[in-house]
Tab-separated table of C-alpha atoms in Angstrom:
chain	number	residue	atom	x	y	z
Q	8	GLU	CA	108.778	97.430	89.315
Q	9	LYS	CA	108.679	94.235	87.237
Q	10	GLY	CA	106.084	95.710	84.880
Q	11	TYR	CA	107.582	99.167	84.380
Q	12	GLU	CA	111.265	98.857	85.392
Q	13	THR	CA	112.620	95.469	84.294
Q	14	GLY	CA	109.835	94.462	81.894
Q	15	GLU	CA	109.590	90.922	83.322
Q	16	HIS	CA	105.824	91.236	83.859
Q	17	ALA	CA	103.052	92.852	81.833
Q	18	PRO	CA	102.979	95.420	80.328
Q	19	GLY	CA	106.670	94.624	79.792
Q	20	LEU	CA	108.023	98.191	79.821
Q	21	LYS	CA	111.694	98.868	80.585
Q	22	LEU	CA	111.523	102.439	81.853
Q	23	GLY	CA	114.584	102.278	84.096
Q	24	GLY	CA	114.612	104.516	87.133
Q	25	CYS	CA	111.325	106.333	86.513
Q	26	GLY	CA	108.594	104.011	85.195
Q	27	ALA	CA	107.999	102.135	88.437
Q	28	TYR	CA	107.834	105.366	90.447
Q	29	LYS	CA	105.294	106.882	88.045
Q	30	ALA	CA	103.151	103.726	88.026
Q	31	ALA	CA	103.198	103.559	91.842
Q	32	HIS	CA	102.280	107.257	92.043
Q	33	HIS	CA	99.142	106.613	89.977
Q	34	ILE	CA	98.282	103.483	91.990
Q	35	ILE	CA	98.433	105.401	95.288
Q	36	LYS	CA	96.279	108.278	93.994
Q	37	THR	CA	93.793	105.860	92.425
Q	38	HIS	CA	93.586	103.859	95.652
Q	39	ALA	CA	92.743	107.057	97.551
Q	40	LYS	CA	90.041	107.948	95.024
Q	41	VAL	CA	88.412	104.529	95.396
Q	42	TRP	CA	88.500	104.802	99.201
Q	43	HIS	CA	86.873	108.259	99.147
Q	44	SER	CA	84.281	107.080	96.624
Q	45	TYR	CA	83.271	104.195	98.880
Q	46	ASN	CA	83.423	106.356	101.988
Q	47	ALA	CA	81.107	108.996	100.533
Q	48	THR	CA	78.649	106.752	98.698
Q	49	TRP	CA	78.312	103.277	100.199
Q	50	ARG	CA	79.914	103.062	103.635
Q	51	SER	CA	76.930	104.375	105.596
Q	52	GLU	CA	74.647	101.745	104.033
Q	53	GLN	CA	77.006	98.772	103.760
Q	54	GLN	CA	79.380	99.333	106.716
Q	55	GLY	CA	82.192	97.815	104.639
Q	56	MET	CA	85.937	98.393	104.671
Q	57	VAL	CA	88.406	99.404	101.977
Q	58	GLY	CA	92.121	98.762	102.331
Q	59	ILE	CA	95.209	97.987	100.300
Q	60	SER	CA	97.290	94.808	100.210
Q	61	LEU	CA	101.073	95.265	100.061
Q	62	THR	CA	103.719	92.575	99.766
Q	63	SER	CA	107.042	93.001	101.537
Q	64	ALA	CA	109.933	90.899	102.717
Q	65	TRP	CA	111.719	91.796	105.945
Q	66	GLY	CA	115.202	93.359	105.854
Q	67	GLU	CA	117.496	92.484	108.756
Q	68	PRO	CA	120.834	94.304	109.223
Q	69	VAL	CA	123.834	92.024	108.718
Q	70	ASP	CA	125.379	93.564	111.843
Q	71	PRO	CA	122.667	94.905	114.188
Q	72	HIS	CA	125.368	96.832	116.106
Q	73	ASN	CA	126.488	98.660	112.954
Q	74	GLN	CA	124.510	101.872	112.350
Q	75	THR	CA	125.274	101.782	108.607
Q	76	ASP	CA	123.763	98.291	108.310
Q	77	ARG	CA	120.774	99.310	110.425
Q	78	ASP	CA	120.177	102.297	108.153
Q	79	ALA	CA	120.450	100.058	105.072
Q	80	ALA	CA	117.875	97.630	106.498
Q	81	GLU	CA	115.544	100.550	107.240
Q	82	ARG	CA	115.929	101.749	103.620
Q	83	TYR	CA	115.135	98.248	102.377
Q	84	ILE	CA	111.766	98.289	104.151
Q	85	GLN	CA	110.997	101.900	103.216
Q	86	PHE	CA	111.742	101.318	99.514
Q	87	HIS	CA	109.425	98.288	99.509
Q	88	LEU	CA	106.606	98.590	102.060
Q	89	GLY	CA	107.004	102.290	102.925
Q	90	TRP	CA	106.851	103.317	99.264
Q	91	PHE	CA	103.080	102.659	99.328
Q	92	ALA	CA	102.206	102.516	103.035
Q	93	ASN	CA	103.846	105.788	104.055
Q	94	PRO	CA	101.702	108.025	101.798
Q	95	ILE	CA	98.547	106.212	102.908
Q	96	TYR	CA	99.284	106.215	106.630
Q	97	ARG	CA	101.554	109.268	107.020
Q	98	GLY	CA	100.798	111.462	104.025
Q	99	ASP	CA	103.931	111.287	101.863
Q	100	TYR	CA	106.729	109.106	100.546
Q	101	PRO	CA	109.339	108.078	103.136
Q	102	GLU	CA	111.932	110.806	103.682
Q	103	VAL	CA	114.760	108.387	102.889
Q	104	MET	CA	113.206	107.630	99.477
Q	105	LYS	CA	112.841	111.308	98.661
Q	106	ASN	CA	116.437	111.977	99.758
Q	107	TYR	CA	118.078	109.098	97.917
Q	108	VAL	CA	116.146	109.325	94.645
Q	109	GLY	CA	116.375	113.129	94.700
Q	110	ARG	CA	120.134	113.092	95.213
Q	111	LYS	CA	120.765	110.515	92.498
Q	112	SER	CA	118.486	112.401	90.091
Q	113	ALA	CA	120.519	115.577	90.714
Q	114	GLN	CA	123.786	113.678	90.109
Q	115	GLN	CA	122.376	112.616	86.735
Q	116	GLY	CA	121.738	116.232	85.849
Q	117	LEU	CA	117.958	116.005	86.053
Q	118	GLY	CA	116.079	119.144	87.012
Q	119	THR	CA	113.597	117.270	89.194
Q	120	SER	CA	113.579	114.020	91.126
Q	121	ARG	CA	112.613	110.826	89.335
Q	122	LEU	CA	110.333	110.195	92.338
Q	123	PRO	CA	107.141	112.191	91.686
Q	124	THR	CA	105.800	114.568	94.330
Q	125	PHE	CA	102.352	114.910	95.845
Q	126	SER	CA	100.769	118.330	96.165
Q	127	VAL	CA	99.648	119.509	99.597
Q	128	GLN	CA	96.058	118.758	98.598
Q	129	GLU	CA	96.963	115.263	97.355
Q	130	LYS	CA	98.812	114.441	100.585
Q	131	ALA	CA	95.761	115.353	102.644
Q	132	TYR	CA	93.475	113.434	100.271
Q	133	ILE	CA	95.624	110.258	100.408
Q	134	LYS	CA	96.451	110.190	104.123
Q	135	GLY	CA	94.155	107.881	106.105
Q	136	THR	CA	92.627	106.099	103.103
Q	137	SER	CA	92.837	102.591	104.534
Q	138	ASP	CA	90.479	100.830	106.940
Q	139	PHE	CA	92.900	97.898	107.130
Q	140	LEU	CA	96.305	96.936	105.767
Q	141	GLY	CA	96.636	93.697	103.844
Q	142	ILE	CA	100.107	92.159	104.088
Q	143	GLY	CA	101.663	89.579	101.805
Q	144	HIS	CA	104.887	88.156	103.207
Q	145	PHE	CA	107.076	85.234	102.183
Q	146	THR	CA	110.713	85.684	103.135
Q	147	THR	CA	113.562	87.732	104.668
Q	148	ARG	CA	116.928	89.120	103.570
Q	149	TYR	CA	120.023	90.258	105.403
Q	150	VAL	CA	120.904	93.772	104.291
Q	151	LEU	CA	124.064	95.851	104.270
Q	152	GLN	CA	125.230	99.139	102.791
Q	153	LYS	CA	126.511	99.031	99.205
Q	154	SER	CA	127.200	102.268	97.377
Q	155	PHE	CA	126.633	102.125	93.641
Q	156	PRO	CA	128.916	104.333	91.541
Q	157	PHE	CA	127.419	107.149	89.521
Q	158	LEU	CA	125.467	105.525	86.710
Q	159	GLN	CA	124.080	107.142	83.597
Q	160	VAL	CA	121.425	104.419	83.496
Q	161	SER	CA	119.211	104.910	86.522
Q	162	SER	CA	117.503	102.052	88.318
Q	163	TYR	CA	115.149	101.544	91.241
Q	164	HIS	CA	117.537	98.786	92.411
Q	165	THR	CA	120.555	101.068	92.595
Q	166	ASP	CA	118.681	104.004	94.123
Q	167	TYR	CA	118.732	102.623	97.657
Q	168	ASP	CA	122.442	101.708	97.924
Q	169	LEU	CA	122.270	98.305	99.571
Q	170	ALA	CA	123.026	94.651	99.006
Q	171	GLU	CA	120.889	91.662	99.987
Q	172	LEU	CA	122.279	88.439	101.461
Q	173	VAL	CA	120.817	85.147	102.666
Q	174	ASP	CA	122.002	82.732	105.324
Q	175	PRO	CA	122.976	79.426	103.650
Q	176	LYS	CA	121.480	77.628	106.680
Q	177	TRP	CA	118.011	79.006	105.956
Q	178	PRO	CA	115.725	76.319	104.473
Q	179	ALA	CA	114.963	76.963	100.798
Q	180	PRO	CA	112.161	74.529	99.959
Q	181	GLY	CA	110.683	76.431	97.036
Q	182	PRO	CA	111.654	79.007	94.391
Q	183	LYS	CA	115.211	80.342	94.493
Q	184	TRP	CA	114.066	83.641	96.043
Q	185	LEU	CA	112.010	82.093	98.853
Q	186	TYR	CA	113.871	81.150	102.044
Q	187	SER	CA	111.973	80.100	105.171
Q	188	VAL	CA	112.758	82.696	107.863
Q	189	PRO	CA	109.728	82.801	110.192
Q	190	TRP	CA	111.165	85.293	112.700
Q	191	GLY	CA	111.283	87.969	109.988
Q	192	PHE	CA	107.479	88.044	109.866
Q	193	ARG	CA	107.130	88.979	113.536
Q	194	ARG	CA	109.630	91.802	113.044
Q	195	LEU	CA	107.819	93.079	109.952
Q	196	LEU	CA	104.477	93.079	111.794
Q	197	ASN	CA	105.979	94.965	114.734
Q	198	PHE	CA	107.538	97.477	112.316
Q	199	ILE	CA	104.056	98.123	110.865
Q	200	LYS	CA	102.635	98.536	114.374
Q	201	THR	CA	105.278	101.135	115.260
Q	202	GLN	CA	105.418	103.005	111.937
Q	203	TYR	CA	101.748	103.251	111.047
Q	204	GLY	CA	99.889	103.505	114.343
Q	205	ASN	CA	99.083	99.808	114.805
Q	206	PRO	CA	96.578	99.465	111.943
Q	207	LEU	CA	94.164	96.581	111.548
Q	208	ILE	CA	96.087	93.907	109.589
Q	209	TYR	CA	94.897	91.020	107.434
Q	210	VAL	CA	97.610	88.650	106.204
Q	211	THR	CA	96.551	88.239	102.575
Q	212	GLU	CA	99.416	86.052	101.291
Q	213	ASN	CA	101.846	83.696	103.025
Q	214	GLY	CA	103.092	80.372	101.736
Q	215	VAL	CA	105.727	78.459	99.817
Q	216	ALA	CA	106.021	76.648	96.478
Q	217	GLU	CA	107.842	73.416	95.754
Q	218	LYS	CA	110.930	73.173	93.584
Q	219	ALA	CA	110.050	69.809	92.084
Q	220	GLN	CA	106.658	68.200	91.528
Q	221	CYS	CA	105.586	66.554	94.770
Q	222	THR	CA	104.257	63.294	93.289
Q	223	GLN	CA	103.685	61.644	96.682
Q	224	LEU	CA	101.949	64.818	97.976
Q	225	CYS	CA	104.091	64.624	101.133
Q	226	ASP	CA	104.980	68.296	101.547
Q	227	GLU	CA	106.314	68.220	105.115
Q	228	TRP	CA	108.484	71.261	104.370
Q	229	ARG	CA	105.324	73.294	103.620
Q	230	ILE	CA	103.896	72.159	106.961
Q	231	GLU	CA	107.115	73.315	108.669
Q	232	TYR	CA	106.905	76.664	106.868
Q	233	LEU	CA	103.279	77.209	107.902
Q	234	ARG	CA	103.935	76.141	111.474
Q	235	GLY	CA	106.844	78.549	111.789
Q	236	TYR	CA	105.183	81.558	110.184
Q	237	ILE	CA	101.802	81.181	111.887
Q	238	ASN	CA	103.587	80.774	115.211
Q	239	GLU	CA	105.400	84.093	114.634
Q	240	ILE	CA	102.055	85.780	113.891
Q	241	LEU	CA	100.786	84.481	117.238
Q	242	LYS	CA	103.877	85.970	118.910
Q	243	ALA	CA	103.158	89.280	117.148
Q	244	LEU	CA	99.608	89.167	118.520
Q	245	ASN	CA	101.121	88.822	121.999
Q	246	ASP	CA	103.268	91.866	121.147
Q	247	GLY	CA	100.046	93.827	120.647
Q	248	VAL	CA	100.052	93.836	116.829
Q	249	ASN	CA	96.483	94.171	115.541
Q	250	VAL	CA	96.349	91.106	113.240
Q	251	LYS	CA	92.741	90.202	112.504
Q	252	GLY	CA	92.994	87.387	109.959
Q	253	TYR	CA	95.292	85.087	108.000
Q	254	THR	CA	95.062	83.764	104.452
Q	255	ALA	CA	97.513	81.108	103.276
Q	256	TRP	CA	98.877	81.271	99.724
Q	257	SER	CA	97.317	79.257	98.239
Q	258	LEU	CA	94.396	76.850	98.154
Q	259	LEU	CA	95.263	75.434	94.715
Q	260	ASP	CA	98.276	75.166	92.436
Q	261	LYS	CA	97.720	77.856	89.803
Q	262	PHE	CA	99.168	80.386	87.387
Q	263	GLU	CA	102.064	82.317	88.977
Q	264	TRP	CA	103.037	85.367	86.925
Q	265	ASN	CA	105.855	84.681	84.447
Q	266	GLU	CA	106.535	81.290	86.105
Q	267	GLY	CA	103.239	80.009	84.714
Q	268	PHE	CA	102.157	76.709	86.310
Q	269	SER	CA	105.700	75.675	87.297
Q	270	GLU	CA	105.562	77.202	90.804
Q	271	ARG	CA	103.080	75.245	92.897
Q	272	PHE	CA	101.989	77.061	96.059
Q	273	GLY	CA	98.773	75.079	96.580
Q	274	PHE	CA	97.492	72.869	99.355
Q	275	TYR	CA	95.881	70.924	96.494
Q	276	HIS	CA	97.925	69.462	93.654
Q	277	ILE	CA	96.353	70.011	90.233
Q	278	ASP	CA	97.110	67.739	87.290
Q	279	PHE	CA	97.316	70.423	84.603
Q	280	LYS	CA	98.005	67.851	81.871
Q	281	ASN	CA	94.601	66.246	82.379
Q	282	LYS	CA	91.814	68.117	80.582
Q	283	ASN	CA	89.581	67.785	83.673
Q	284	LYS	CA	92.303	69.264	85.952
Q	285	PRO	CA	91.716	66.837	88.874
Q	286	ARG	CA	92.759	68.039	92.338
Q	287	TYR	CA	94.526	66.032	95.034
Q	288	PRO	CA	95.097	67.175	98.625
Q	289	LYS	CA	98.720	67.389	99.748
Q	290	ALA	CA	99.683	66.567	103.352
Q	291	SER	CA	99.619	70.293	104.145
Q	292	ALA	CA	95.886	70.445	103.335
Q	293	ASP	CA	95.081	68.121	106.233
Q	294	TYR	CA	97.471	69.984	108.550
Q	295	TYR	CA	95.972	73.385	107.693
Q	296	LYS	CA	92.462	71.949	108.057
Q	297	LYS	CA	93.311	71.055	111.667
Q	298	ILE	CA	94.636	74.561	112.337
Q	299	ILE	CA	91.416	76.071	110.971
Q	300	SER	CA	89.268	73.684	113.055
Q	301	ALA	CA	91.153	74.558	116.250
Q	302	ASN	CA	91.572	78.254	115.326
Q	303	GLY	CA	95.192	77.715	116.349
Q	304	PHE	CA	97.603	74.851	116.830
Q	305	PRO	CA	95.768	71.656	117.853
Q	306	ASN	CA	98.736	70.547	119.926
Q	307	PRO	CA	100.359	73.417	121.898
Q	308	ARG	CA	103.563	71.366	122.269
Q	309	GLU	CA	104.142	71.689	118.514
Q	310	VAL	CA	105.465	75.219	118.866
Q	311	THR	CA	107.940	77.102	120.995
Q	312	SER	CA	107.056	80.091	123.107
């Protein structure tokens, strides 16, 4: 979406309303081809696994008793996670995506939907091509219905007719988009369990960056973030979600897309101005080290049930 819709990321194309869908269509088909290649050629010898890693926030309805808000929150997840996961686990794009993009394409006078279609053969070829699901997750949004008027200029962001809100009480220790909302992770994991047949899950990204350079390396807010999110994963395990592993984002401060080196997600601070790039552990490094050593929280009283 950022590479082919808004042009913020490489390759910097601004193909509003169609570029992101076309790029995703190729990614999904290519993923399936790689899975089948491994399955046919190397799996019997290596006994390895091939999966896909998808990043998604959680969408919570502003009013859980309002069906319109609940539908909007469902669309939020389907237009983010379901866009890729649904073809792989269920054989096609989510129905709500096909309906919304198809309807808006027709309103614009287009003969076909801006969302590409899979042939019957492609659906069968793609479905089931994942031995595990990698999940990157950082934050949550409240979601409500917002109808966009008919627009000549189409956009992925106006296709799903919703608005995103945040609670001003949510901690916002890092970038402006990243609020700490641990309970959203448990709900996302349970959604995956229900929607996709409880697949094997590896958490491939989860963490937070700092707004300002942490010169004293005392990142207590990162410790709070980790404690909250890992605790919600443990609750999801108790719910029966098949989470197999967890990877924090990230070991080191490093290059973050168009933010360059300004967003620091690392457990280790790197002095980028020094030609030797020395590394210094932040307080979170020691905390996470203890979690790894105990394979859980060292002190059970740290967390709530």
